[in-house]
C-alpha positions as a LaTeX table, in Angstrom:
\begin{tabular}{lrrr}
\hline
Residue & $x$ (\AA) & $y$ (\AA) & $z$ (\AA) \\
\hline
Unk1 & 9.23 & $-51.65$ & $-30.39$ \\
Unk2 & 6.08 & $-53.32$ & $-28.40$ \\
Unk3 & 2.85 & $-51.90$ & $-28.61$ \\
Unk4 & 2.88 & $-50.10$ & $-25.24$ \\
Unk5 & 5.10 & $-47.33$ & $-26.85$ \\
Unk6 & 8.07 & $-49.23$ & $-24.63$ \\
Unk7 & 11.24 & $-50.55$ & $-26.93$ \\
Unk8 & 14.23 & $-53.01$ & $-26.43$ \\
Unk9 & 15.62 & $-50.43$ & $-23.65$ \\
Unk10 & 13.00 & $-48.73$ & $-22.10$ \\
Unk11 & 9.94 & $-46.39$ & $-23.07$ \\
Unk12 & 10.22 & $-44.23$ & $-25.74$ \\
Unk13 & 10.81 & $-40.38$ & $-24.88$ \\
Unk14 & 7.09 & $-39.27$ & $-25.88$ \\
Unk15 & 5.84 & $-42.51$ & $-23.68$ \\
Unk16 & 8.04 & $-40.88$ & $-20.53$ \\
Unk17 & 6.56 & $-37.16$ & $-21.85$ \\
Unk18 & 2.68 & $-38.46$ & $-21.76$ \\
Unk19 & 3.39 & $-39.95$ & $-18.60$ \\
Unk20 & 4.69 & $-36.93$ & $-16.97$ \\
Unk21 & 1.98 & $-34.64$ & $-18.18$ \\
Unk22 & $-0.42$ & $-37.15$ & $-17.28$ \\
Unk23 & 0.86 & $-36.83$ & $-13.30$ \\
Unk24 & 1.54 & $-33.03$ & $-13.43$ \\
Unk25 & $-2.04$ & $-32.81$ & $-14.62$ \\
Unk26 & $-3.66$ & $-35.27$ & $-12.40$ \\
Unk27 & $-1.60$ & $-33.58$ & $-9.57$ \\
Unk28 & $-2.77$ & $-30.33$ & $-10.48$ \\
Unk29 & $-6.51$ & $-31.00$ & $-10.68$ \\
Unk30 & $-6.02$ & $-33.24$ & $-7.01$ \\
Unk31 & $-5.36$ & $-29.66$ & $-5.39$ \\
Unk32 & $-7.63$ & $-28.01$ & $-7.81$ \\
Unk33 & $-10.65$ & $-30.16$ & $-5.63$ \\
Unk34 & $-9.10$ & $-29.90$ & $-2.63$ \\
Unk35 & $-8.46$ & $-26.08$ & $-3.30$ \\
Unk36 & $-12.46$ & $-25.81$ & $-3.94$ \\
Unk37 & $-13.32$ & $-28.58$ & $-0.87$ \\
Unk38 & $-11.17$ & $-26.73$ & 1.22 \\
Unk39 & $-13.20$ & $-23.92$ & 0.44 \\
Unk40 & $-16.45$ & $-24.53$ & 0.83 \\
Unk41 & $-15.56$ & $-26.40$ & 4.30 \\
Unk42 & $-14.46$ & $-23.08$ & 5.42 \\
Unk43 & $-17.42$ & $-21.58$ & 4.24 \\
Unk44 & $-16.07$ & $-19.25$ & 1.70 \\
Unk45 & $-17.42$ & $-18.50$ & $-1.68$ \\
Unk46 & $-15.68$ & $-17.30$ & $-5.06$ \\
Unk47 & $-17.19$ & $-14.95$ & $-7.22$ \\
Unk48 & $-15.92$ & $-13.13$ & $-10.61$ \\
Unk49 & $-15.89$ & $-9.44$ & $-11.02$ \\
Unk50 & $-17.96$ & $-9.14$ & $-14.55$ \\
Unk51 & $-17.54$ & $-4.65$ & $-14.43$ \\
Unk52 & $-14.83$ & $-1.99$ & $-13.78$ \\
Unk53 & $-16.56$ & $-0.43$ & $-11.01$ \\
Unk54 & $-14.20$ & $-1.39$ & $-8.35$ \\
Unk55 & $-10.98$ & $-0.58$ & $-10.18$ \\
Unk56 & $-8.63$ & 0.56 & $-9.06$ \\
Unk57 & $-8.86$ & $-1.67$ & $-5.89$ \\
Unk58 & $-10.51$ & $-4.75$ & $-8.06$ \\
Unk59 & $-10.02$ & $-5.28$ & $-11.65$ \\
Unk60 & $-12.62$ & $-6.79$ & $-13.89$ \\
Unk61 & $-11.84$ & $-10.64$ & $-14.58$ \\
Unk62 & $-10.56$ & $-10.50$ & $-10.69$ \\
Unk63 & $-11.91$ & $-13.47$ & $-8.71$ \\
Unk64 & $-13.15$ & $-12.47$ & $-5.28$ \\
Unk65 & $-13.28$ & $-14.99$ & $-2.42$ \\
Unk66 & $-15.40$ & $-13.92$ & 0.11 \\
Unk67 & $-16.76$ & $-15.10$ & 3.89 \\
Unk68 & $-20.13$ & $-15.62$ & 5.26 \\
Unk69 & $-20.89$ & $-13.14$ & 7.75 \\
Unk70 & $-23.86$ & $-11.91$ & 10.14 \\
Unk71 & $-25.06$ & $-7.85$ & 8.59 \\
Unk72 & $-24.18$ & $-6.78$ & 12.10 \\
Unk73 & $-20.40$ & $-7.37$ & 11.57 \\
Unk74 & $-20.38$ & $-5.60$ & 9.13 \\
Unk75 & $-18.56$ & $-1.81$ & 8.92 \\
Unk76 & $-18.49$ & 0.31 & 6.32 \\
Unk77 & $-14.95$ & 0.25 & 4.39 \\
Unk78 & $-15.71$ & $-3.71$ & 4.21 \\
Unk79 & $-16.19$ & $-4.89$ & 0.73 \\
Unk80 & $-19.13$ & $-6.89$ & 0.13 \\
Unk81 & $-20.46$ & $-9.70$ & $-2.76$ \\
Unk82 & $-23.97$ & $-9.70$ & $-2.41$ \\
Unk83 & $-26.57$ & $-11.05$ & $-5.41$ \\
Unk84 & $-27.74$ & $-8.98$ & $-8.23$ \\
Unk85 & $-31.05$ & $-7.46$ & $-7.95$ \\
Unk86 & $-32.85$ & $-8.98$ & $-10.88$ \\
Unk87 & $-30.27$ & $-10.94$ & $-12.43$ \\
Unk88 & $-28.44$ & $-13.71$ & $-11.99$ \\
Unk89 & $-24.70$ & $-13.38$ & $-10.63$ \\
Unk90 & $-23.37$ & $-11.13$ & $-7.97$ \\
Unk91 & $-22.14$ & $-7.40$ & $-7.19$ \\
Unk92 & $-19.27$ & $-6.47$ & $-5.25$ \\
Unk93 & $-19.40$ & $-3.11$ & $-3.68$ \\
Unk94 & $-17.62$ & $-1.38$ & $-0.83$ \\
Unk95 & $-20.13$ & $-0.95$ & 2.14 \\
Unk96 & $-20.43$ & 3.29 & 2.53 \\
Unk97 & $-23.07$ & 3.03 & 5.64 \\
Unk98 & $-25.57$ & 0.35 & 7.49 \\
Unk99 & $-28.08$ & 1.38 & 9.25 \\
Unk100 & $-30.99$ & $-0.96$ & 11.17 \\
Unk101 & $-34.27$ & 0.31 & 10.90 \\
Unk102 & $-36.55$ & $-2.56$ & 13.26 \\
Unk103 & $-35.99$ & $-6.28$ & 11.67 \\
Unk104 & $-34.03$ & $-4.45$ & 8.60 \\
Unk105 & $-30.68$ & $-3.36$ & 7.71 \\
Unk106 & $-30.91$ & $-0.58$ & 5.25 \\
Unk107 & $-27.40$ & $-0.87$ & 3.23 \\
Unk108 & $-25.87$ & 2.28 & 1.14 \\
Unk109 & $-23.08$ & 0.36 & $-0.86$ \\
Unk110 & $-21.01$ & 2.34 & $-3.98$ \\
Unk111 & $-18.11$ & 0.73 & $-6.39$ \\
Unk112 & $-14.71$ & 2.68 & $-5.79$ \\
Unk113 & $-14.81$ & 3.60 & $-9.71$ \\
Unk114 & $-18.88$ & 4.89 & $-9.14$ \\
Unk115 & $-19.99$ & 8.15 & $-8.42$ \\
Unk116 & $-23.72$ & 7.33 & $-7.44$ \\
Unk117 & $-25.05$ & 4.80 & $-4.30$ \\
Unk118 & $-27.02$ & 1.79 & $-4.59$ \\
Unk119 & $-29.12$ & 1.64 & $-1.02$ \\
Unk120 & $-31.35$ & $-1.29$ & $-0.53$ \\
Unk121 & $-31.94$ & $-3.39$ & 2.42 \\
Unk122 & $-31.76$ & $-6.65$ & 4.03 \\
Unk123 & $-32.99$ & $-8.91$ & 7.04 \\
Unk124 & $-31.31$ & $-7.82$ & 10.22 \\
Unk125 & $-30.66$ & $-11.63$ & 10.84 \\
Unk126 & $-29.42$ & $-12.56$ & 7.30 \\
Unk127 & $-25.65$ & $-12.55$ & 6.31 \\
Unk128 & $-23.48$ & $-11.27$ & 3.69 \\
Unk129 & $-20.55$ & $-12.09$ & 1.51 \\
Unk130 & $-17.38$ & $-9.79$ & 2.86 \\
Unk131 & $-14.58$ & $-10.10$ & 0.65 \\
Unk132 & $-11.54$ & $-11.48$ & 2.05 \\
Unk133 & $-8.71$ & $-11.84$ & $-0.87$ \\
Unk134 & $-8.79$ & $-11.05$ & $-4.15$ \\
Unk135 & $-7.15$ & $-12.93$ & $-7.06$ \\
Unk136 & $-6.35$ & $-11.07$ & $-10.24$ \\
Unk137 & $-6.82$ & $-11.99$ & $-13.67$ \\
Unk138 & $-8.06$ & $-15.21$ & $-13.29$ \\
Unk139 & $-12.15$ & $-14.65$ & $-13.82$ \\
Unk140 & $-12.08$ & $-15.98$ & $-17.58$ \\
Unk141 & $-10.44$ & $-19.41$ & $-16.16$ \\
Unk142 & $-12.51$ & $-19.51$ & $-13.52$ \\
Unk143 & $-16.15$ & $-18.90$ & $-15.72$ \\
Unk144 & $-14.73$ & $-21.39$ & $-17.73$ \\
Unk145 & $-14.10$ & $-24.12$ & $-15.18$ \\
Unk146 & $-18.30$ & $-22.71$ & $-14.25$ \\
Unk147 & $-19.24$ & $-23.42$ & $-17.92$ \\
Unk148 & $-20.65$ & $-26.67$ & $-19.63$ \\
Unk149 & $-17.43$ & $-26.89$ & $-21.71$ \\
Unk150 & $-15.58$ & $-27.25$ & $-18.63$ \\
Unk151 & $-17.85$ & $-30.32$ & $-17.97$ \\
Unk152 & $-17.14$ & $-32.19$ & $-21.50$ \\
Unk153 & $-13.06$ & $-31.34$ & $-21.66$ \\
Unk154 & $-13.05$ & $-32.77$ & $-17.79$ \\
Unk155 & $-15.13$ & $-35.91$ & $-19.59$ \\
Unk156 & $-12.72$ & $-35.94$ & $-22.12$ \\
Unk157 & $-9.87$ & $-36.01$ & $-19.90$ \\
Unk158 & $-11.17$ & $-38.69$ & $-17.71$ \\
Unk159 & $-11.48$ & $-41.07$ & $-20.06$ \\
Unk160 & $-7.95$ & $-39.82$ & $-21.66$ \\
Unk161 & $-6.14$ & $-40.47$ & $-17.81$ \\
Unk162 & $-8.05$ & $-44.12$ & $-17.52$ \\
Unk163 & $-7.17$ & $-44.96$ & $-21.11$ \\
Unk164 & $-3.56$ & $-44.19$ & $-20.25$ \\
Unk165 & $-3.66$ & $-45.72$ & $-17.28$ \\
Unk166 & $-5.02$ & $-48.79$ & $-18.95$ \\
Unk167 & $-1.73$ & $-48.54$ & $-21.28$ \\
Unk168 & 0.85 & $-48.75$ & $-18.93$ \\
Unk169 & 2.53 & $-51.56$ & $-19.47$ \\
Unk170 & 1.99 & $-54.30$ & $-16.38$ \\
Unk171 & 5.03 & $-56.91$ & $-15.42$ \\
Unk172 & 4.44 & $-60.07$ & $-14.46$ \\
Unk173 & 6.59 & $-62.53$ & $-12.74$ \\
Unk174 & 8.21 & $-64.69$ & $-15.49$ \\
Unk175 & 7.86 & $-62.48$ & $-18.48$ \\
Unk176 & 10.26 & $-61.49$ & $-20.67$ \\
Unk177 & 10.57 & $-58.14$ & $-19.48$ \\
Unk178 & 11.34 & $-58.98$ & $-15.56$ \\
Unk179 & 13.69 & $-62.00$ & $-16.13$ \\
Unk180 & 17.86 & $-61.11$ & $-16.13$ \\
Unk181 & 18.86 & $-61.13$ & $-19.65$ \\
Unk182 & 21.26 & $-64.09$ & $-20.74$ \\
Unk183 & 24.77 & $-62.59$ & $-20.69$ \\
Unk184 & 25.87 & $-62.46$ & $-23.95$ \\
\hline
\end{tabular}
């Protein structure tokens, strides 16, 4: 057996195995990018649902991908991401009533699991995140992909894909391996 993992008839079956999961994952993270690209050429935005206060309709550790729109459009019934007052992060909140008040929208918003309103306001000319689809159960993934540890495993795994790129075996013309064995 040669040092590139390859033996007298081939490479070995965990050489053929590291290769695959080395395209499946390359593959995977290619639309991965072009999933989030895509995205943010569209003008969408992802945000996790951190509480329970829209279940039934959203589940906590739901990811909500939301659009960009003007106050004006919006109606109550529409589910909206809009930031945290005081915090970092977001809230997601079905819109209960909007009503404009001069250069202000003043905004009555409740989760479907809440009993009690939140109204605050906003700039008649500003625009808000309205939810368009909701994927379940994939928050935790998704905070991790956010986190620094996300950032050293997709180090790691770099320099893991060009290492085994740099292993794969090259042929030349005239070696050993690309000349018609002598019949015997």
């Amino acid at each position: 057996m040669t040092a590139s993992g390859a033996g007298p008839s081939g490479p070995t079956f965990a050489t053929r195995c590291f290769d695959a999961a080395g395209i499946v994952l390359t593959v995977g993270l290619s639309v991965l990018l072009l999933a989030v690209l895509g995205g943010a050429m569209m003008n969408l935005q992802a945000a996790v649902v951190r509480s329970g206060s829209m279940t039934p309709t959203i589940a906590q550790g739901a990811v909500v991908i939301s659009e960009s729109v003007p106050v004006a459009s919006l109606q109550p019934g529409d589910v909206i991401t809009r930031p945290a007052e005081g915090a970092n992060g977001t809230v997601t909140h079905r819109l209960v009533s909007a009503t404009r008040e001069g250069d202000l929208y003043r905004m009555q918003t409740r989760g479907d699991a809440n009993e009690t309103s939140e109204t605050w306001t906003i700039p008649a000319d500003a625009r808000l995140q309205r939810v368009r689809w909701v994927v379940p159960s994939v928050g935790d993934a998704v905070s991790l992909l956010r986190s620094n540890l996300a950032i050293v495993l997709g180090a790691v795994l770099i320099v893991g894909l060009l290492i085994a790129a740099l292993r794969i075996p090259r042929r030349r013309a005239g070696s050993p391996a690309t000349q018609n064995p002598a019949p015997a």
